[in-house]
Structures are given as C-alpha cells and as structure tokens.
Amino acid sequence: MSVAFRRESDEEHKEPRFELPLPPGPNLVTARGLALMRERVVHFSAAVDAALDDDARKVAKRDLRYWQTRETTAEIVPVPEPGEVAFGTRVTFRLNGQTRTLDLVGADEADPEADRITFTAPLAQAMLEAQVGERVEFNGKPEAIEILDAQPIPKDA
C-alpha cells in the first residue's frame, strides 16, 4: 500500500479547535449580565470536572476560558436615568407603524427571542442617547423611529 494512504493516527486528521471569538469593543454588562457570566463559569468548571474523555474536556476548557475572560473584563454600566435611551434601558418605540419593546444589553446577554439586543446592533445604535418623544433616523430614513418610553431594565427581568 502506498504511504499516501496510511494514517499515523486519528489525531492528525481532526479539525482544529479554535478559541471562541470575543466580541469587539468594551465588555459592557448589566448586573444581570454579570450574574449570567458567573453562572456560566460555574457550569463550565463543572463540565471540565465531569468530562468523560479528552475531547469533551478540551471543549469544556475552551468554553470555560471564554467565560472567565468575559467575566474578568466585564464593565458594569450604572443604571441609566429614565427618559433617555442608553445601555441597560428597556425602550419602547414605534417603527414602521409597529410598537415594540426591547432591552439594550451587552453581547453575551443578548437574546433577540427574549427581546434583548446588544447595544452595538444597528437598531440600538440608532436609538442610543435619544429622549422619549424624539424621532430618530434609521436605515437612511429620517424620523423612522419614534421613542415612546425609556426606563431602566427592571431588576427582575
């Protein structure tokens, strides 16, 4: 058999595992976001200890490194003032005739299905620093978004 068709080991042919990419920019978090990060550190620490094989342990360690990095670089943002759209705000707005309410949070806390979007999302960026009653530009359309309400995200949310 040709040398080209022999494998020295299975390790040579496995896909490389890269570190999980960190979102660019500052790691801004709400108090809830920091608590979620801490829960994930505990979860992945336990996963490392419970791993049944080296592959599972490597994956759990990679995830643990990500969450430990995010936890240590987290910057808690003070609770915003009511009436202005800022990080940590629950904002109610009207866009294209539809009224929606979204929480503006950090990258690791974002969950669009739960109406939590990252403050770096284009929609959030368009609304940041706007006041209740103000209309702001979005997607090149002037006054596309009307800010109806802006309150700090409730602690129990």
Tab-separated table of N, CA, C and O in Angstrom, residues 69-137:
chain	number	residue	atom	x	y	z
A	69	THR	N	-12.696	34.872	30.747
A	69	THR	CA	-12.216	36.120	30.145
A	69	THR	C	-13.312	37.169	30.150
A	69	THR	O	-13.088	38.324	30.508
A	70	ARG	N	-14.528	36.774	29.762
A	70	ARG	CA	-15.640	37.725	29.730
A	70	ARG	C	-15.966	38.235	31.134
A	70	ARG	O	-16.253	39.414	31.320
A	71	GLU	N	-15.886	37.347	32.118
A	71	GLU	CA	-16.179	37.765	33.491
A	71	GLU	C	-15.125	38.760	34.002
A	71	GLU	O	-15.464	39.770	34.615
A	72	THR	N	-13.854	38.484	33.731
A	72	THR	CA	-12.799	39.362	34.254
A	72	THR	C	-12.718	40.695	33.520
A	72	THR	O	-12.219	41.666	34.082
A	73	THR	N	-13.212	40.759	32.285
A	73	THR	CA	-13.156	42.018	31.531
A	73	THR	C	-14.479	42.785	31.582
A	73	THR	O	-14.591	43.858	30.995
A	74	ALA	N	-15.452	42.249	32.294
A	74	ALA	CA	-16.781	42.887	32.350
A	74	ALA	C	-16.716	44.255	33.027
A	74	ALA	O	-16.025	44.436	34.026
A	75	GLU	N	-17.434	45.196	32.441
A	75	GLU	CA	-17.563	46.536	32.997
A	75	GLU	C	-19.048	46.778	33.262
A	75	GLU	O	-19.825	46.929	32.318
A	76	ILE	N	-19.426	46.802	34.538
A	76	ILE	CA	-20.833	47.037	34.863
A	76	ILE	C	-21.158	48.498	34.589
A	76	ILE	O	-20.462	49.400	35.046
A	77	VAL	N	-22.215	48.702	33.817
A	77	VAL	CA	-22.663	50.049	33.478
A	77	VAL	C	-23.698	50.476	34.513
A	77	VAL	O	-24.607	49.705	34.837
A	78	PRO	N	-23.576	51.690	35.042
A	78	PRO	CA	-24.561	52.157	36.016
A	78	PRO	C	-25.972	52.167	35.411
A	78	PRO	O	-26.140	52.320	34.199
A	79	VAL	N	-26.958	52.022	36.271
A	79	VAL	CA	-28.351	52.037	35.827
A	79	VAL	C	-28.641	53.396	35.193
A	79	VAL	O	-28.327	54.437	35.786
A	80	PRO	N	-29.216	53.413	33.976
A	80	PRO	CA	-29.465	54.682	33.288
A	80	PRO	C	-30.631	55.464	33.902
A	80	PRO	O	-31.458	54.912	34.618
A	81	GLU	N	-30.666	56.728	33.573
A	81	GLU	CA	-31.768	57.591	34.004
A	81	GLU	C	-33.003	57.300	33.148
A	81	GLU	O	-32.872	57.014	31.954
A	82	PRO	N	-34.195	57.382	33.735
A	82	PRO	CA	-35.422	57.219	32.936
A	82	PRO	C	-35.526	58.335	31.891
A	82	PRO	O	-35.066	59.449	32.117
A	83	GLY	N	-36.107	58.002	30.756
A	83	GLY	CA	-36.373	59.005	29.731
A	83	GLY	C	-35.360	59.085	28.620
A	83	GLY	O	-35.628	59.662	27.586
A	84	GLU	N	-34.155	58.524	28.816
A	84	GLU	CA	-33.132	58.545	27.770
A	84	GLU	C	-32.740	57.120	27.419
A	84	GLU	O	-32.563	56.279	28.295
A	85	VAL	N	-32.591	56.863	26.136
A	85	VAL	CA	-32.193	55.530	25.676
A	85	VAL	C	-30.686	55.386	25.898
A	85	VAL	O	-29.897	56.193	25.414
A	86	ALA	N	-30.305	54.368	26.654
A	86	ALA	CA	-28.900	54.109	26.973
A	86	ALA	C	-28.717	52.612	27.189
A	86	ALA	O	-29.685	51.846	27.199
A	87	PHE	N	-27.483	52.205	27.380
A	87	PHE	CA	-27.199	50.817	27.725
A	87	PHE	C	-27.947	50.506	29.015
A	87	PHE	O	-27.946	51.286	29.953
A	88	GLY	N	-28.609	49.355	29.067
A	88	GLY	CA	-29.366	48.972	30.252
A	88	GLY	C	-30.779	49.519	30.276
A	88	GLY	O	-31.458	49.461	31.296
A	89	THR	N	-31.238	50.036	29.134
A	89	THR	CA	-32.575	50.619	29.031
A	89	THR	C	-33.548	49.623	28.409
A	89	THR	O	-33.194	48.885	27.490
A	90	ARG	N	-34.770	49.632	28.906
A	90	ARG	CA	-35.887	48.971	28.231
A	90	ARG	C	-36.588	50.087	27.463
A	90	ARG	O	-37.142	51.004	28.058
A	91	VAL	N	-36.508	50.009	26.146
A	91	VAL	CA	-37.039	51.079	25.302
A	91	VAL	C	-38.254	50.590	24.519
A	91	VAL	O	-38.243	49.498	23.963
A	92	THR	N	-39.296	51.395	24.541
A	92	THR	CA	-40.484	51.127	23.738
A	92	THR	C	-40.479	52.154	22.608
A	92	THR	O	-40.297	53.352	22.853
A	93	PHE	N	-40.649	51.669	21.384
A	93	PHE	CA	-40.537	52.549	20.221
A	93	PHE	C	-41.517	52.102	19.139
A	93	PHE	O	-42.043	50.985	19.168
A	94	ARG	N	-41.736	52.998	18.196
A	94	ARG	CA	-42.586	52.691	17.041
A	94	ARG	C	-41.719	52.783	15.796
A	94	ARG	O	-41.028	53.772	15.586
A	95	LEU	N	-41.752	51.725	14.997
A	95	LEU	CA	-41.006	51.647	13.743
A	95	LEU	C	-41.916	51.003	12.710
A	95	LEU	O	-42.461	49.921	12.948
A	96	ASN	N	-42.098	51.650	11.590
A	96	ASN	CA	-42.964	51.142	10.510
A	96	ASN	C	-44.372	50.836	11.004
A	96	ASN	O	-44.973	49.831	10.626
A	97	GLY	N	-44.885	51.668	11.889
A	97	GLY	CA	-46.247	51.501	12.387
A	97	GLY	C	-46.410	50.440	13.458
A	97	GLY	O	-47.506	50.247	13.970
A	98	GLN	N	-45.333	49.742	13.812
A	98	GLN	CA	-45.407	48.703	14.844
A	98	GLN	C	-44.700	49.175	16.109
A	98	GLN	O	-43.617	49.751	16.044
A	99	THR	N	-45.325	48.900	17.249
A	99	THR	CA	-44.738	49.241	18.534
A	99	THR	C	-44.045	48.010	19.102
A	99	THR	O	-44.615	46.922	19.098
A	100	ARG	N	-42.798	48.209	19.559
A	100	ARG	CA	-42.011	47.121	20.136
A	100	ARG	C	-41.307	47.610	21.384
A	100	ARG	O	-41.063	48.811	21.535
A	101	THR	N	-40.945	46.673	22.232
A	101	THR	CA	-40.156	46.973	23.424
A	101	THR	C	-38.946	46.051	23.426
A	101	THR	O	-39.083	44.833	23.261
A	102	LEU	N	-37.759	46.645	23.597
A	102	LEU	CA	-36.509	45.891	23.614
A	102	LEU	C	-35.646	46.341	24.779
A	102	LEU	O	-35.689	47.509	25.178
A	103	ASP	N	-34.846	45.409	25.308
A	103	ASP	CA	-33.828	45.732	26.306
A	103	ASP	C	-32.499	45.859	25.581
A	103	ASP	O	-32.157	45.005	24.753
A	104	LEU	N	-31.735	46.915	25.884
A	104	LEU	CA	-30.420	47.118	25.281
A	104	LEU	C	-29.367	46.640	26.271
A	104	LEU	O	-29.199	47.217	27.344
A	105	VAL	N	-28.671	45.551	25.913
A	105	VAL	CA	-27.762	44.861	26.825
A	105	VAL	C	-26.426	44.565	26.149
A	105	VAL	O	-26.233	44.886	24.983
A	106	GLY	N	-25.537	43.898	26.873
A	106	GLY	CA	-24.234	43.509	26.345
A	106	GLY	C	-24.326	42.309	25.417
A	106	GLY	O	-25.342	41.619	25.350
A	107	ALA	N	-23.241	42.045	24.714
A	107	ALA	CA	-23.214	40.988	23.692
A	107	ALA	C	-23.548	39.609	24.248
A	107	ALA	O	-24.271	38.838	23.613
A	108	ASP	N	-23.051	39.273	25.423
A	108	ASP	CA	-23.269	37.933	25.968
A	108	ASP	C	-24.655	37.768	26.586
A	108	ASP	O	-25.092	36.648	26.828
A	109	GLU	N	-25.324	38.864	26.861
A	109	GLU	CA	-26.656	38.808	27.452
A	109	GLU	C	-27.750	38.892	26.380
A	109	GLU	O	-28.912	38.613	26.646
A	110	ALA	N	-27.374	39.281	25.179
A	110	ALA	CA	-28.347	39.470	24.103
A	110	ALA	C	-29.073	38.166	23.780
A	110	ALA	O	-28.481	37.094	23.752
A	111	ASP	N	-30.369	38.291	23.561
A	111	ASP	CA	-31.224	37.167	23.190
A	111	ASP	C	-32.411	37.757	22.431
A	111	ASP	O	-33.411	38.131	23.045
A	112	PRO	N	-32.302	37.865	21.105
A	112	PRO	CA	-33.367	38.506	20.330
A	112	PRO	C	-34.748	37.886	20.539
A	112	PRO	O	-35.746	38.597	20.518
A	113	GLU	N	-34.810	36.577	20.773
A	113	GLU	CA	-36.104	35.933	21.006
A	113	GLU	C	-36.747	36.406	22.304
A	113	GLU	O	-37.959	36.362	22.448
A	114	ALA	N	-35.935	36.862	23.248
A	114	ALA	CA	-36.441	37.382	24.522
A	114	ALA	C	-36.472	38.916	24.515
A	114	ALA	O	-36.558	39.541	25.559
A	115	ASP	N	-36.366	39.514	23.323
A	115	ASP	CA	-36.389	40.973	23.155
A	115	ASP	C	-35.242	41.672	23.868
A	115	ASP	O	-35.384	42.762	24.393
A	116	ARG	N	-34.059	41.032	23.857
A	116	ARG	CA	-32.831	41.637	24.377
A	116	ARG	C	-31.838	41.696	23.234
A	116	ARG	O	-31.444	40.661	22.706
A	117	ILE	N	-31.451	42.922	22.858
A	117	ILE	CA	-30.483	43.051	21.770
A	117	ILE	C	-29.228	43.747	22.285
A	117	ILE	O	-29.268	44.506	23.244
A	118	THR	N	-28.117	43.451	21.629
A	118	THR	CA	-26.863	44.062	22.020
A	118	THR	C	-26.876	45.548	21.675
A	118	THR	O	-27.447	45.957	20.666
A	119	PHE	N	-26.242	46.317	22.526
A	119	PHE	CA	-26.209	47.769	22.327
A	119	PHE	C	-25.454	48.154	21.065
A	119	PHE	O	-25.551	49.290	20.601
A	120	THR	N	-24.710	47.233	20.460
A	120	THR	CA	-23.970	47.517	19.233
A	120	THR	C	-24.778	47.217	17.979
A	120	THR	O	-24.318	47.507	16.878
A	121	ALA	N	-25.975	46.656	18.127
A	121	ALA	CA	-26.826	46.359	16.967
A	121	ALA	C	-27.230	47.676	16.299
A	121	ALA	O	-27.421	48.690	16.976
A	122	PRO	N	-27.373	47.676	14.982
A	122	PRO	CA	-27.744	48.912	14.281
A	122	PRO	C	-29.018	49.578	14.824
A	122	PRO	O	-29.056	50.802	14.960
A	123	LEU	N	-30.026	48.793	15.164
A	123	LEU	CA	-31.258	49.365	15.708
A	123	LEU	C	-30.979	50.062	17.038
A	123	LEU	O	-31.435	51.183	17.276
A	124	ALA	N	-30.207	49.419	17.913
A	124	ALA	CA	-29.862	50.015	19.205
A	124	ALA	C	-29.021	51.272	18.998
A	124	ALA	O	-29.257	52.292	19.657
A	125	GLN	N	-28.056	51.213	18.110
A	125	GLN	CA	-27.195	52.368	17.852
A	125	GLN	C	-28.004	53.577	17.377
A	125	GLN	O	-27.708	54.711	17.754
A	126	ALA	N	-29.025	53.322	16.572
A	126	ALA	CA	-29.865	54.415	16.083
A	126	ALA	C	-30.607	55.100	17.229
A	126	ALA	O	-30.844	56.314	17.187
A	127	MET	N	-30.967	54.335	18.255
A	127	MET	CA	-31.774	54.885	19.348
A	127	MET	C	-30.956	55.429	20.518
A	127	MET	O	-31.479	56.226	21.308
A	128	LEU	N	-29.694	55.008	20.663
A	128	LEU	CA	-28.899	55.429	21.815
A	128	LEU	C	-28.846	56.946	21.927
A	128	LEU	O	-28.682	57.652	20.938
A	129	GLU	N	-29.002	57.427	23.145
A	129	GLU	CA	-28.965	58.839	23.524
A	129	GLU	C	-30.219	59.615	23.118
A	129	GLU	O	-30.298	60.815	23.343
A	130	ALA	N	-31.199	58.942	22.518
A	130	ALA	CA	-32.455	59.623	22.174
A	130	ALA	C	-33.304	59.780	23.430
A	130	ALA	O	-33.190	58.998	24.378
A	131	GLN	N	-34.150	60.769	23.431
A	131	GLN	CA	-35.053	61.048	24.541
A	131	GLN	C	-36.464	60.580	24.182
A	131	GLN	O	-36.808	60.491	23.007
A	132	VAL	N	-37.271	60.323	25.212
A	132	VAL	CA	-38.674	59.967	24.994
A	132	VAL	C	-39.338	61.103	24.221
A	132	VAL	O	-39.127	62.281	24.508
A	133	GLY	N	-40.101	60.729	23.202
A	133	GLY	CA	-40.783	61.698	22.358
A	133	GLY	C	-39.995	62.085	21.119
A	133	GLY	O	-40.534	62.668	20.181
A	134	GLU	N	-38.728	61.738	21.088
A	134	GLU	CA	-37.873	62.084	19.958
A	134	GLU	C	-38.056	61.077	18.826
A	134	GLU	O	-38.386	59.913	19.036
A	135	ARG	N	-37.830	61.555	17.618
A	135	ARG	CA	-37.820	60.691	16.432
A	135	ARG	C	-36.391	60.663	15.898
A	135	ARG	O	-35.745	61.693	15.825
A	136	VAL	N	-35.921	59.450	15.539
A	136	VAL	CA	-34.540	59.315	15.076
A	136	VAL	C	-34.486	58.613	13.726
A	136	VAL	O	-35.398	57.875	13.348
A	137	GLU	N	-33.379	58.838	13.055
A	137	GLU	CA	-33.140	58.239	11.740
A	137	GLU	C	-32.793	56.760	11.889
A	137	GLU	O	-32.134	56.359	12.846
